[in-house]
């Protein structure tokens, strides 16, 4: 540990440290242990991560700096001899047979992407190419964890009650706490077409999706291939912040949550801008959440 702050609120520590780490600082790869309010070096970070079974690597999907940081973590853990697996939100679980063929070297990235129609499902799929190629090269298993798109789409349109009994058995809806609803609502309200009913349906869809993704991770960890591995889960940070999404369903395994900083601007398409509205996503808006936003945060110096 390099130094500590006499502040008891971990989220406040995060905000303070994020605000003071300016380009004038010469610190490279600065990791913040949010639980303790300390700066840790790379070796301290990796020592802790190496003892986990699940490492959530949150991202803003379109930020290239986030994808680079994720690959850095994967490389560092691999170099320490940690037996790894890579789980991607951007890959559907229903495509796992093809995912396995790629991971085992039987398909090129281009062949694989074409077969699963990845560009159609995930427009920035090329951002995941370096991660996938690294895993393929080093025989790291890759897991597709996302649900088939038709299910969350159906729930988002008409609510969970619109699913058939068979679908409900396959895709159960866990309980929705007020804390979870209050966290997620502002992020959904950014869409101009969202009213209270649509937000309620979207929250159900998100919860079903997160529970499904967690199940895929847990199933792998309990399989012969995964029983001794650590899974690096690459997913949107909204699914893991404060441990309220996917991590809630995987707590029986030691897990860590990492978020990344970036100076890279988030770019919206004209269509996305037209469908969005300004909302309050300030610190105060989420001050009701008492748990830390993550275990570690990386401030990226560019």
Short mmCIF file of C-alpha atoms in Angstrom, two decimals:
data_model
loop_
_atom_site.label_atom_id
_atom_site.label_comp_id
_atom_site.label_asym_id
_atom_site.label_seq_id
_atom_site.Cartn_x
_atom_site.Cartn_y
_atom_site.Cartn_z
CA UNK A 1 0.00 0.00 0.00
CA UNK A 2 1.41 3.38 -0.96
CA UNK A 3 -0.78 5.80 0.94
CA UNK A 4 -4.25 6.05 2.37
CA UNK A 5 -6.99 8.62 2.78
CA UNK A 6 -8.77 9.21 6.11
CA UNK A 7 -12.18 8.88 4.51
CA UNK A 8 -14.70 6.21 5.47
CA UNK A 9 -16.98 6.38 2.45
CA UNK A 10 -15.44 4.17 -0.28
CA UNK A 11 -17.45 5.77 -3.06
CA UNK A 12 -16.37 9.23 -1.90
CA UNK A 13 -12.77 8.00 -1.94
CA UNK A 14 -13.26 6.87 -5.52
CA UNK A 15 -14.61 10.25 -6.59
CA UNK A 16 -11.87 12.19 -4.80
CA UNK A 17 -9.08 10.10 -6.26
CA UNK A 18 -10.55 10.22 -9.74
CA UNK A 19 -10.75 14.00 -9.57
CA UNK A 20 -7.20 14.58 -8.32
CA UNK A 21 -5.35 12.22 -10.66
CA UNK A 22 -4.65 14.72 -13.41
CA UNK A 23 -2.32 14.52 -16.43
CA UNK A 24 0.33 16.35 -14.37
CA UNK A 25 0.87 13.21 -12.34
CA UNK A 26 3.56 10.86 -13.58
CA UNK A 27 1.98 7.72 -12.09
CA UNK A 28 1.45 4.99 -14.66
CA UNK A 29 -1.11 2.22 -14.23
CA UNK A 30 -2.52 3.62 -11.02
CA UNK A 31 -4.80 1.14 -9.28
CA UNK A 32 -7.12 2.29 -6.53
CA UNK A 33 -8.26 -0.18 -3.90
CA UNK A 34 -11.68 1.35 -3.35
CA UNK A 35 -12.45 -0.73 -0.26
CA UNK A 36 -9.44 0.65 1.60
CA UNK A 37 -8.98 3.99 -0.12
CA UNK A 38 -5.38 3.19 -1.06
CA UNK A 39 -3.23 3.11 -4.16
CA UNK A 40 -1.82 -0.34 -4.93
CA UNK A 41 0.88 -1.38 -7.33
CA UNK A 42 0.46 -3.93 -10.07
CA UNK A 43 1.95 -6.81 -8.12
CA UNK A 44 -0.37 -6.21 -5.17
CA UNK A 45 -3.34 -6.11 -7.50
CA UNK A 46 -2.37 -9.30 -9.32
CA UNK A 47 -1.69 -11.17 -6.08
CA UNK A 48 -5.24 -10.44 -4.94
CA UNK A 49 -6.84 -11.17 -8.31
CA UNK A 50 -4.97 -14.48 -8.55
CA UNK A 51 -6.86 -15.73 -5.51
CA UNK A 52 -10.27 -15.05 -7.10
CA UNK A 53 -12.38 -17.42 -9.17
CA UNK A 54 -14.32 -14.68 -10.96
CA UNK A 55 -12.91 -11.33 -12.08
CA UNK A 56 -15.47 -8.94 -13.51
CA UNK A 57 -13.92 -6.51 -16.00
CA UNK A 58 -16.55 -3.83 -16.47
CA UNK A 59 -16.58 -1.72 -19.61
CA UNK A 60 -18.28 0.94 -21.61
CA UNK A 61 -18.71 -1.23 -24.69
CA UNK A 62 -17.41 1.23 -27.29
CA UNK A 63 -14.36 2.55 -25.42
CA UNK A 64 -11.19 1.10 -26.92
CA UNK A 65 -9.16 2.07 -23.86
CA UNK A 66 -11.36 -0.24 -21.77
CA UNK A 67 -10.76 -3.15 -24.13
CA UNK A 68 -7.01 -2.53 -24.04
CA UNK A 69 -7.04 -2.47 -20.24
CA UNK A 70 -8.98 -5.74 -20.16
CA UNK A 71 -6.42 -7.39 -22.42
CA UNK A 72 -3.62 -6.11 -20.17
CA UNK A 73 -5.24 -7.80 -17.16
CA UNK A 74 -5.65 -11.04 -19.07
CA UNK A 75 -2.00 -10.98 -20.18
CA UNK A 76 -0.70 -10.21 -16.69
CA UNK A 77 -2.70 -12.98 -15.06
CA UNK A 78 -1.61 -15.44 -17.75
CA UNK A 79 2.03 -14.46 -17.22
CA UNK A 80 1.65 -15.34 -13.53
CA UNK A 81 0.48 -18.83 -14.45
CA UNK A 82 -3.14 -18.32 -13.39
CA UNK A 83 -5.34 -20.89 -15.22
CA UNK A 84 -7.85 -18.68 -17.00
CA UNK A 85 -11.11 -18.65 -18.91
CA UNK A 86 -12.62 -15.71 -20.78
CA UNK A 87 -16.37 -15.04 -20.59
CA UNK A 88 -17.88 -12.48 -22.97
CA UNK A 89 -21.24 -10.77 -22.72
CA UNK A 90 -20.93 -10.04 -26.44
CA UNK A 91 -21.19 -13.77 -27.27
CA UNK A 92 -24.44 -15.72 -26.99
CA UNK A 93 -24.46 -18.95 -24.99
CA UNK A 94 -26.42 -20.60 -27.81
CA UNK A 95 -23.33 -20.25 -30.04
CA UNK A 96 -21.05 -22.11 -27.61
CA UNK A 97 -20.23 -24.98 -30.00
CA UNK A 98 -18.87 -22.50 -32.53
CA UNK A 99 -17.14 -20.56 -29.74
CA UNK A 100 -15.37 -23.79 -28.76
CA UNK A 101 -14.32 -24.44 -32.36
CA UNK A 102 -12.75 -20.99 -32.53
CA UNK A 103 -11.08 -21.28 -29.12
CA UNK A 104 -9.58 -24.64 -30.13
CA UNK A 105 -8.11 -23.12 -33.29
CA UNK A 106 -10.41 -24.76 -35.84
CA UNK A 107 -11.80 -21.45 -37.07
CA UNK A 108 -10.18 -18.11 -37.84
CA UNK A 109 -11.61 -15.03 -36.19
CA UNK A 110 -13.16 -13.95 -39.48
CA UNK A 111 -14.78 -17.35 -40.06
CA UNK A 112 -16.06 -17.44 -36.52
CA UNK A 113 -17.52 -13.93 -36.61
CA UNK A 114 -19.28 -14.67 -39.89
CA UNK A 115 -20.78 -17.95 -38.67
CA UNK A 116 -22.30 -16.40 -35.55
CA UNK A 117 -23.30 -13.18 -37.39
CA UNK A 118 -21.41 -11.26 -34.75
CA UNK A 119 -21.38 -7.94 -36.60
CA UNK A 120 -25.17 -8.01 -36.83
CA UNK A 121 -25.58 -8.78 -33.14
CA UNK A 122 -22.75 -6.62 -31.82
CA UNK A 123 -21.63 -3.80 -34.18
CA UNK A 124 -18.28 -3.16 -32.44
CA UNK A 125 -17.40 -6.86 -32.35
CA UNK A 126 -13.91 -6.11 -33.72
CA UNK A 127 -13.03 -4.48 -30.38
CA UNK A 128 -13.08 -7.99 -28.89
CA UNK A 129 -10.77 -9.44 -31.53
CA UNK A 130 -7.50 -8.97 -29.54
CA UNK A 131 -9.01 -10.62 -26.46
CA UNK A 132 -10.32 -13.55 -28.49
CA UNK A 133 -7.07 -14.05 -30.39
CA UNK A 134 -5.04 -13.97 -27.17
CA UNK A 135 -7.32 -16.59 -25.66
CA UNK A 136 -7.14 -18.74 -28.80
CA UNK A 137 -3.34 -18.50 -28.97
CA UNK A 138 -2.91 -19.58 -25.35
CA UNK A 139 -5.70 -22.17 -25.31
CA UNK A 140 -7.77 -20.20 -22.82
CA UNK A 141 -11.39 -21.41 -22.91
CA UNK A 142 -13.89 -18.81 -24.15
CA UNK A 143 -17.48 -18.76 -22.90
CA UNK A 144 -20.45 -17.06 -24.50
CA UNK A 145 -22.72 -16.04 -21.64
CA UNK A 146 -25.46 -13.84 -23.08
CA UNK A 147 -29.07 -14.94 -23.44
CA UNK A 148 -30.68 -15.34 -26.87
CA UNK A 149 -31.84 -11.81 -27.81
CA UNK A 150 -35.50 -12.74 -28.39
CA UNK A 151 -36.14 -13.34 -24.67
CA UNK A 152 -35.07 -9.95 -23.19
CA UNK A 153 -36.64 -8.24 -26.22
CA UNK A 154 -39.97 -9.94 -25.51
CA UNK A 155 -39.81 -9.02 -21.83
CA UNK A 156 -38.82 -5.42 -22.58
CA UNK A 157 -41.83 -5.05 -24.89
CA UNK A 158 -44.54 -6.78 -22.87
CA UNK A 159 -43.14 -7.67 -19.45
CA UNK A 160 -42.02 -10.94 -17.89
CA UNK A 161 -45.63 -12.10 -17.63
CA UNK A 162 -45.72 -12.35 -21.44
CA UNK A 163 -43.33 -15.33 -21.42
CA UNK A 164 -44.75 -18.82 -21.78
CA UNK A 165 -44.55 -21.19 -18.83
CA UNK A 166 -41.80 -23.10 -20.62
CA UNK A 167 -39.83 -19.88 -21.15
CA UNK A 168 -40.26 -18.91 -17.50
CA UNK A 169 -38.77 -22.23 -16.39
CA UNK A 170 -35.80 -21.71 -18.67
CA UNK A 171 -35.38 -18.03 -17.84
CA UNK A 172 -36.55 -17.34 -14.26
CA UNK A 173 -36.96 -13.81 -12.95
CA UNK A 174 -35.14 -13.34 -9.61
CA UNK A 175 -36.52 -10.94 -7.03
CA UNK A 176 -36.25 -7.24 -7.79
CA UNK A 177 -35.13 -5.24 -4.77
CA UNK A 178 -35.92 -1.51 -4.47
CA UNK A 179 -32.15 -0.92 -4.37
CA UNK A 180 -31.66 -2.59 -7.73
CA UNK A 181 -34.62 -0.78 -9.30
CA UNK A 182 -33.47 2.61 -8.02
CA UNK A 183 -29.97 2.01 -9.33
CA UNK A 184 -31.04 0.94 -12.81
CA UNK A 185 -33.90 3.38 -13.43
CA UNK A 186 -31.79 6.50 -14.19
CA UNK A 187 -29.74 4.63 -16.81
CA UNK A 188 -32.90 3.45 -18.56
CA UNK A 189 -34.57 6.83 -18.32
CA UNK A 190 -31.92 8.31 -20.60
CA UNK A 191 -33.96 6.94 -23.51
CA UNK A 192 -36.55 9.51 -24.56
CA UNK A 193 -39.17 6.86 -25.37
CA UNK A 194 -39.10 5.35 -21.86
CA UNK A 195 -42.10 5.80 -19.57
CA UNK A 196 -42.65 4.12 -16.16
CA UNK A 197 -44.18 0.98 -17.67
CA UNK A 198 -41.42 0.51 -20.20
CA UNK A 199 -38.78 1.08 -17.54
CA UNK A 200 -40.39 -1.59 -15.34
CA UNK A 201 -40.35 -4.05 -18.23
CA UNK A 202 -36.74 -3.16 -19.09
CA UNK A 203 -35.67 -3.79 -15.49
CA UNK A 204 -37.26 -7.24 -15.63
CA UNK A 205 -35.47 -7.96 -18.89
CA UNK A 206 -32.16 -6.83 -17.46
CA UNK A 207 -32.59 -8.97 -14.34
CA UNK A 208 -33.44 -12.10 -16.32
CA UNK A 209 -30.46 -11.49 -18.58
CA UNK A 210 -28.03 -11.00 -15.69
CA UNK A 211 -29.25 -14.11 -13.91
CA UNK A 212 -28.79 -16.09 -17.13
CA UNK A 213 -25.25 -14.78 -17.64
CA UNK A 214 -24.35 -15.63 -14.04
CA UNK A 215 -25.67 -19.15 -14.54
CA UNK A 216 -23.40 -19.68 -17.54
CA UNK A 217 -20.40 -18.55 -15.51
CA UNK A 218 -21.32 -20.79 -12.57
CA UNK A 219 -21.97 -23.79 -14.82
CA UNK A 220 -18.51 -23.40 -16.32
CA UNK A 221 -16.81 -23.09 -12.94
CA UNK A 222 -18.50 -26.31 -11.84
CA UNK A 223 -17.56 -28.18 -15.04
CA UNK A 224 -14.44 -30.40 -15.40
CA UNK A 225 -12.87 -27.76 -17.68
CA UNK A 226 -13.54 -24.87 -15.33
CA UNK A 227 -13.20 -26.35 -11.85
CA UNK A 228 -9.64 -25.04 -11.36
CA UNK A 229 -9.87 -21.90 -13.49
CA UNK A 230 -10.39 -18.20 -12.86
CA UNK A 231 -12.97 -16.64 -15.20
CA UNK A 232 -12.38 -13.13 -16.49
CA UNK A 233 -15.83 -11.79 -17.33
CA UNK A 234 -15.93 -8.97 -19.89
CA UNK A 235 -19.26 -7.20 -19.58
CA UNK A 236 -20.88 -3.79 -19.53
CA UNK A 237 -20.15 -2.04 -16.26
CA UNK A 238 -23.85 -1.45 -15.60
CA UNK A 239 -24.18 -5.23 -15.11
CA UNK A 240 -21.62 -5.25 -12.29
CA UNK A 241 -21.46 -1.85 -10.60
CA UNK A 242 -21.86 -2.03 -6.81
CA UNK A 243 -22.13 -5.81 -7.19
CA UNK A 244 -25.85 -5.39 -7.92
CA UNK A 245 -26.08 -7.24 -11.25
CA UNK A 246 -24.35 -10.45 -12.25
CA UNK A 247 -22.12 -10.61 -9.13
CA UNK A 248 -25.18 -11.00 -6.90
CA UNK A 249 -25.71 -14.48 -8.34
CA UNK A 250 -22.12 -15.69 -8.04
CA UNK A 251 -21.20 -14.83 -4.46
CA UNK A 252 -20.35 -18.35 -3.42
CA UNK A 253 -17.09 -17.96 -5.34
CA UNK A 254 -14.34 -15.44 -4.45
CA UNK A 255 -14.80 -12.59 -6.92
CA UNK A 256 -13.39 -9.17 -7.70
CA UNK A 257 -14.83 -6.29 -9.69
CA UNK A 258 -12.64 -3.93 -11.71
CA UNK A 259 -13.67 -0.72 -13.42
CA UNK A 260 -11.52 1.35 -15.75
CA UNK A 261 -11.01 5.05 -16.26
CA UNK A 262 -10.72 6.69 -19.66
CA UNK A 263 -10.23 10.04 -21.32
CA UNK A 264 -11.74 8.68 -24.50
CA UNK A 265 -15.05 10.42 -25.29
CA UNK A 266 -18.19 8.35 -25.61
CA UNK A 267 -19.50 8.83 -29.13
CA UNK A 268 -23.19 8.50 -29.92
CA UNK A 269 -24.63 8.07 -33.38
CA UNK A 270 -27.15 10.67 -34.61
CA UNK A 271 -29.88 8.06 -34.08
CA UNK A 272 -28.77 7.46 -30.50
CA UNK A 273 -28.61 11.18 -29.80
CA UNK A 274 -32.12 11.64 -31.14
CA UNK A 275 -33.45 8.88 -28.89
CA UNK A 276 -31.77 10.16 -25.74
CA UNK A 277 -32.45 12.87 -23.22
CA UNK A 278 -30.42 14.58 -20.52
CA UNK A 279 -30.83 13.11 -17.05
CA UNK A 280 -29.14 13.49 -13.69
CA UNK A 281 -26.43 10.85 -13.20
CA UNK A 282 -24.55 12.81 -10.55
CA UNK A 283 -22.86 11.39 -7.47
CA UNK A 284 -25.80 12.51 -5.35
CA UNK A 285 -28.18 10.49 -7.51
CA UNK A 286 -26.55 7.25 -6.34
CA UNK A 287 -25.58 8.21 -2.79
CA UNK A 288 -28.26 5.86 -1.43
CA UNK A 289 -26.04 2.90 -2.39
CA UNK A 290 -23.75 2.17 0.53
CA UNK A 291 -21.59 -0.54 -1.06
CA UNK A 292 -18.45 0.42 -3.04
CA UNK A 293 -18.86 0.71 -6.78
CA UNK A 294 -16.04 -1.81 -7.38
CA UNK A 295 -13.02 -3.43 -5.73
CA UNK A 296 -10.45 -1.74 -7.93
CA UNK A 297 -10.39 1.18 -10.31
CA UNK A 298 -7.70 1.93 -12.89
CA UNK A 299 -6.94 5.48 -13.86
CA UNK A 300 -5.51 5.40 -17.35
CA UNK A 301 -2.86 8.00 -18.16
CA UNK A 302 -2.71 8.80 -21.86
#
